[in-house]
Every structure is written in structure tokens, then in C-alpha cells.
PDB file of C-alpha atoms in Angstrom:
ATOM      1  CA  MET L 164      -7.446   3.570  16.157  1.00 60.00           C
ATOM      2  CA  ALA L 165      -4.233   1.716  15.454  1.00 82.00           C
ATOM      3  CA  SER L 166      -4.301  -0.907  12.738  1.00 88.00           C
ATOM      4  CA  ARG L 167      -3.972  -4.498  13.848  1.00 94.00           C
ATOM      5  CA  ALA L 168      -3.297  -7.600  11.778  1.00 96.00           C
ATOM      6  CA  HIS L 169      -3.416 -11.303  12.554  1.00 96.00           C
ATOM      7  CA  ALA L 170      -2.107 -14.090  10.303  1.00 96.00           C
ATOM      8  CA  VAL L 171      -2.190 -17.866  10.538  1.00 96.00           C
ATOM      9  CA  THR L 172      -0.873 -20.476   8.139  1.00 94.00           C
ATOM     10  CA  ALA L 173      -3.446 -22.726   6.457  1.00 93.00           C
ATOM     11  CA  ASP L 174      -3.772 -25.458   3.866  1.00 91.00           C
ATOM     12  CA  PRO L 175      -2.928 -25.676   1.073  1.00 89.00           C
ATOM     13  CA  ARG L 176       0.694 -24.938   1.810  1.00 87.00           C
ATOM     14  CA  HIS L 177       1.722 -21.241   1.805  1.00 92.00           C
ATOM     15  CA  THR L 178      -1.872 -20.001   2.153  1.00 95.00           C
ATOM     16  CA  ILE L 179      -2.164 -17.396   4.890  1.00 96.00           C
ATOM     17  CA  LEU L 180      -5.465 -16.428   6.506  1.00 96.00           C
ATOM     18  CA  LEU L 181      -5.349 -12.795   7.529  1.00 96.00           C
ATOM     19  CA  GLU L 182      -7.551 -10.495   9.515  1.00 96.00           C
ATOM     20  CA  VAL L 183      -6.861  -6.763   9.414  1.00 96.00           C
ATOM     21  CA  ASN L 184      -9.077  -4.617  11.632  1.00 95.00           C
ATOM     22  CA  GLY L 185     -11.860  -7.198  11.273  1.00 95.00           C
ATOM     23  CA  HIS L 186     -11.491  -7.606   7.492  1.00 96.00           C
ATOM     24  CA  LYS L 187     -10.696 -11.130   6.336  1.00 97.00           C
ATOM     25  CA  LEU L 188      -8.118 -11.545   3.565  1.00 97.00           C
ATOM     26  CA  VAL L 189      -6.152 -14.404   2.029  1.00 97.00           C
ATOM     27  CA  GLY L 190      -2.498 -14.264   1.118  1.00 97.00           C
ATOM     28  CA  ASP L 191      -0.520 -16.812  -0.840  1.00 97.00           C
ATOM     29  CA  GLU L 192       2.545 -17.288  -2.969  1.00 95.00           C
ATOM     30  CA  PRO L 193       2.550 -17.873  -6.734  1.00 94.00           C
ATOM     31  CA  PRO L 194       2.928 -21.460  -8.015  1.00 95.00           C
ATOM     32  CA  ALA L 195       6.570 -20.789  -8.915  1.00 94.00           C
ATOM     33  CA  LEU L 196       7.242 -20.438  -5.171  1.00 93.00           C
ATOM     34  CA  GLY L 197       5.111 -23.413  -4.128  1.00 93.00           C
ATOM     35  CA  GLY L 198       1.835 -21.615  -3.507  1.00 94.00           C
ATOM     36  CA  GLN L 199      -1.576 -21.806  -5.141  1.00 95.00           C
ATOM     37  CA  ASP L 200      -1.902 -18.076  -5.993  1.00 95.00           C
ATOM     38  CA  ALA L 201      -5.062 -17.922  -3.825  1.00 95.00           C
ATOM     39  CA  GLY L 202      -4.303 -14.321  -2.883  1.00 96.00           C
ATOM     40  CA  PRO L 203      -1.645 -11.651  -3.118  1.00 97.00           C
ATOM     41  CA  PRO L 204       1.875 -12.408  -1.927  1.00 95.00           C
ATOM     42  CA  PRO L 205       3.226 -10.396   1.030  1.00 95.00           C
ATOM     43  CA  PHE L 206       4.706  -7.588  -1.062  1.00 95.00           C
ATOM     44  CA  GLY L 207       1.390  -7.382  -2.935  1.00 96.00           C
ATOM     45  CA  PHE L 208      -0.202  -6.277   0.328  1.00 96.00           C
ATOM     46  CA  VAL L 209       2.543  -3.690   0.814  1.00 96.00           C
ATOM     47  CA  LEU L 210       1.831  -2.296  -2.656  1.00 97.00           C
ATOM     48  CA  ALA L 211      -1.922  -2.381  -2.001  1.00 97.00           C
ATOM     49  CA  GLY L 212      -1.436  -0.412   1.208  1.00 97.00           C
ATOM     50  CA  LEU L 213       0.653   2.215  -0.557  1.00 97.00           C
ATOM     51  CA  ALA L 214      -1.811   2.453  -3.452  1.00 98.00           C
ATOM     52  CA  ALA L 215      -4.797   2.788  -1.118  1.00 97.00           C
ATOM     53  CA  CYS L 216      -3.076   5.410   1.020  1.00 97.00           C
ATOM     54  CA  THR L 217      -1.957   7.394  -2.022  1.00 98.00           C
ATOM     55  CA  ALA L 218      -5.406   7.430  -3.638  1.00 98.00           C
ATOM     56  CA  THR L 219      -7.258   8.138  -0.392  1.00 98.00           C
ATOM     57  CA  THR L 220      -4.935  10.923   0.752  1.00 98.00           C
ATOM     58  CA  LEU L 221      -5.006  12.733  -2.593  1.00 98.00           C
ATOM     59  CA  ARG L 222      -8.788  12.385  -2.903  1.00 97.00           C
ATOM     60  CA  MET L 223      -9.314  13.680   0.642  1.00 98.00           C
ATOM     61  CA  TYR L 224      -6.982  16.610  -0.072  1.00 98.00           C
ATOM     62  CA  ALA L 225      -8.870  17.472  -3.276  1.00 97.00           C
ATOM     63  CA  ASP L 226     -12.173  17.254  -1.382  1.00 97.00           C
ATOM     64  CA  ARG L 227     -10.913  19.602   1.354  1.00 97.00           C
ATOM     65  CA  LYS L 228      -9.789  22.080  -1.296  1.00 97.00           C
ATOM     66  CA  GLY L 229     -13.210  21.925  -2.975  1.00 96.00           C
ATOM     67  CA  TRP L 230     -11.778  20.951  -6.362  1.00 96.00           C
ATOM     68  CA  GLY L 231     -14.934  19.139  -7.445  1.00 94.00           C
ATOM     69  CA  GLU L 232     -15.093  15.581  -8.692  1.00 95.00           C
ATOM     70  CA  VAL L 233     -11.521  14.286  -8.772  1.00 97.00           C
ATOM     71  CA  THR L 234     -10.576  10.694  -9.542  1.00 98.00           C
ATOM     72  CA  ILE L 235      -7.187   9.397  -8.475  1.00 98.00           C
ATOM     73  CA  THR L 236      -5.659   6.353 -10.176  1.00 98.00           C
ATOM     74  CA  VAL L 237      -2.517   4.726  -8.790  1.00 98.00           C
ATOM     75  CA  ASP L 238      -0.366   2.087 -10.501  1.00 98.00           C
ATOM     76  CA  LEU L 239       2.577   0.568  -8.670  1.00 97.00           C
ATOM     77  CA  ALA L 240       5.331  -1.842  -9.647  1.00 97.00           C
ATOM     78  CA  LEU L 241       7.894  -3.402  -7.331  1.00 96.00           C
ATOM     79  CA  ASP L 242      11.426  -3.897  -8.623  1.00 95.00           C
ATOM     80  CA  THR L 243      13.534  -6.107  -6.343  1.00 90.00           C
ATOM     81  CA  HIS L 244      16.607  -6.176  -8.574  1.00 91.00           C
ATOM     82  CA  GLY L 245      19.658  -4.289  -7.437  1.00 89.00           C
ATOM     83  CA  ASP L 246      20.841  -3.352  -3.984  1.00 92.00           C
ATOM     84  CA  LYS L 247      17.578  -1.905  -2.696  1.00 89.00           C
ATOM     85  CA  PRO L 248      13.951  -2.687  -3.626  1.00 91.00           C
ATOM     86  CA  ARG L 249      12.277   0.117  -5.574  1.00 95.00           C
ATOM     87  CA  ILE L 250       8.615   0.969  -6.049  1.00 97.00           C
ATOM     88  CA  ASP L 251       7.704   2.782  -9.230  1.00 97.00           C
ATOM     89  CA  ARG L 252       4.500   4.767  -8.708  1.00 98.00           C
ATOM     90  CA  LYS L 253       2.395   6.357 -11.427  1.00 98.00           C
ATOM     91  CA  VAL L 254      -0.470   8.557 -10.256  1.00 98.00           C
ATOM     92  CA  ALA L 255      -3.121  10.176 -12.444  1.00 98.00           C
ATOM     93  CA  ALA L 256      -5.553  12.826 -11.227  1.00 97.00           C
ATOM     94  CA  THR L 257      -8.535  13.535 -13.446  1.00 97.00           C
ATOM     95  CA  GLY L 258     -11.007  16.326 -12.962  1.00 96.00           C
ATOM     96  CA  GLU L 259     -11.132  20.077 -13.295  1.00 93.00           C
ATOM     97  CA  LEU L 260      -7.625  20.690 -11.960  1.00 97.00           C
ATOM     98  CA  ASP L 261      -5.468  23.625 -12.941  1.00 97.00           C
ATOM     99  CA  GLU L 262      -1.674  23.406 -13.016  1.00 97.00           C
ATOM    100  CA  ALA L 263      -1.379  24.816  -9.480  1.00 97.00           C
ATOM    101  CA  ALA L 264      -3.661  22.050  -8.144  1.00 97.00           C
ATOM    102  CA  VAL L 265      -1.658  19.359  -9.948  1.00 97.00           C
ATOM    103  CA  ALA L 266       1.577  20.837  -8.572  1.00 97.00           C
ATOM    104  CA  ARG L 267       0.121  20.741  -5.058  1.00 98.00           C
ATOM    105  CA  LEU L 268      -0.896  17.083  -5.499  1.00 98.00           C
ATOM    106  CA  ARG L 269       2.669  16.307  -6.633  1.00 97.00           C
ATOM    107  CA  ASP L 270       3.872  17.698  -3.318  1.00 97.00           C
ATOM    108  CA  VAL L 271       1.228  15.931  -1.211  1.00 98.00           C
ATOM    109  CA  VAL L 272       1.795  12.517  -2.849  1.00 98.00           C
ATOM    110  CA  GLU L 273       5.340  12.421  -1.467  1.00 97.00           C
ATOM    111  CA  ARG L 274       4.041  12.997   2.072  1.00 96.00           C
ATOM    112  CA  THR L 275       1.224  10.466   2.338  1.00 97.00           C
ATOM    113  CA  PRO L 276       1.468   8.481   5.599  1.00 96.00           C
ATOM    114  CA  VAL L 277       2.402   5.139   4.028  1.00 96.00           C
ATOM    115  CA  THR L 278       4.867   6.815   1.648  1.00 97.00           C
ATOM    116  CA  LEU L 279       6.659   8.424   4.596  1.00 96.00           C
ATOM    117  CA  ALA L 280       6.647   5.182   6.589  1.00 95.00           C
ATOM    118  CA  LEU L 281       8.069   3.148   3.714  1.00 95.00           C
ATOM    119  CA  LYS L 282      10.723   5.738   2.898  1.00 95.00           C
ATOM    120  CA  GLY L 283      11.723   6.158   6.530  1.00 93.00           C
ATOM    121  CA  GLY L 284      11.568   2.533   7.551  1.00 90.00           C
ATOM    122  CA  PHE L 285       9.830   0.997  10.530  1.00 90.00           C
ATOM    123  CA  THR L 286      11.006  -0.080  13.935  1.00 90.00           C
ATOM    124  CA  ILE L 287       9.827  -3.672  14.376  1.00 92.00           C
ATOM    125  CA  ASN L 288       9.875  -5.205  17.845  1.00 93.00           C
ATOM    126  CA  THR L 289       9.515  -8.994  17.670  1.00 94.00           C
ATOM    127  CA  VAL L 290       8.803 -11.619  20.306  1.00 95.00           C
ATOM    128  CA  LEU L 291       8.868 -15.254  19.128  1.00 93.00           C
ATOM    129  CA  GLU L 292       7.573 -17.710  21.663  1.00 95.00           C
ATOM    130  CA  ARG L 293       6.529 -21.296  21.815  1.00 91.00           C
ATOM    131  CA  GLY L 294       2.762 -21.621  21.212  1.00 83.00           C
TER     132      GLY L 294
END
């Protein structure tokens, strides 16, 4: 099933009501940008998507390999200074993992679906019409 998202502006100003595959979320901007900080800003959702994909993919991989109870922790930071935005990602895998398993996870983390999409860029087709 393809993911689908719907967004509509709401009050107070800059609040966005979102629905993603039936899940209701709220987005907003921080007060410094005129929002109320009622939810994550747009790039917060991008980071959340990358973090969720990273953790889920690595956990599923560890499960398929039968590596026992493995916990994946992902911390991300967005740096928008410079010519190109950069995401710094720190991943920790805890459990009974030998060095070969950790090396394999290092390889897999660079090929998670959202990682590949963000690195490769998206084609975005837009239609803006009068409502």
C-alpha cells in the first residue's frame, strides 16, 4: 500500500492538521517563526520518518537473522547551514551482536528505503488549482 498524506491549515496560525494513512497528526512552527509549537515543524516529520525507517529496518533485519533481542536507537540532527542541508545520524544497536553483525548493520543502515529516497531525491509532480 502506498502512503498517502493530507494536510489542511487550521487555527491558530501555522497549525497544520495532518492525516497520514488514517493517523491524525498536528504540525506547527516554533514561536520564533510565528507558530504555537503545537507539533513538529515540517522537517521534524522528515527526521521522524528517517528515524522510524532506520530503526524498523535494522530491527527487522536483526529479527530475520535470528540475532535475539536487539534494540535500535536512532538520534538525528538537521543542519541547514551551508550549501546543502545535512542530517547527522547516530545509531546504536544493543544486544548480543558480534562484530560481523554490527558491520552488516552498518551496511544495511545506508540502504534503508527512506535513506535511499532522501539521498537520491524525489520527483514531485504538483498541480495547484483553485479550490
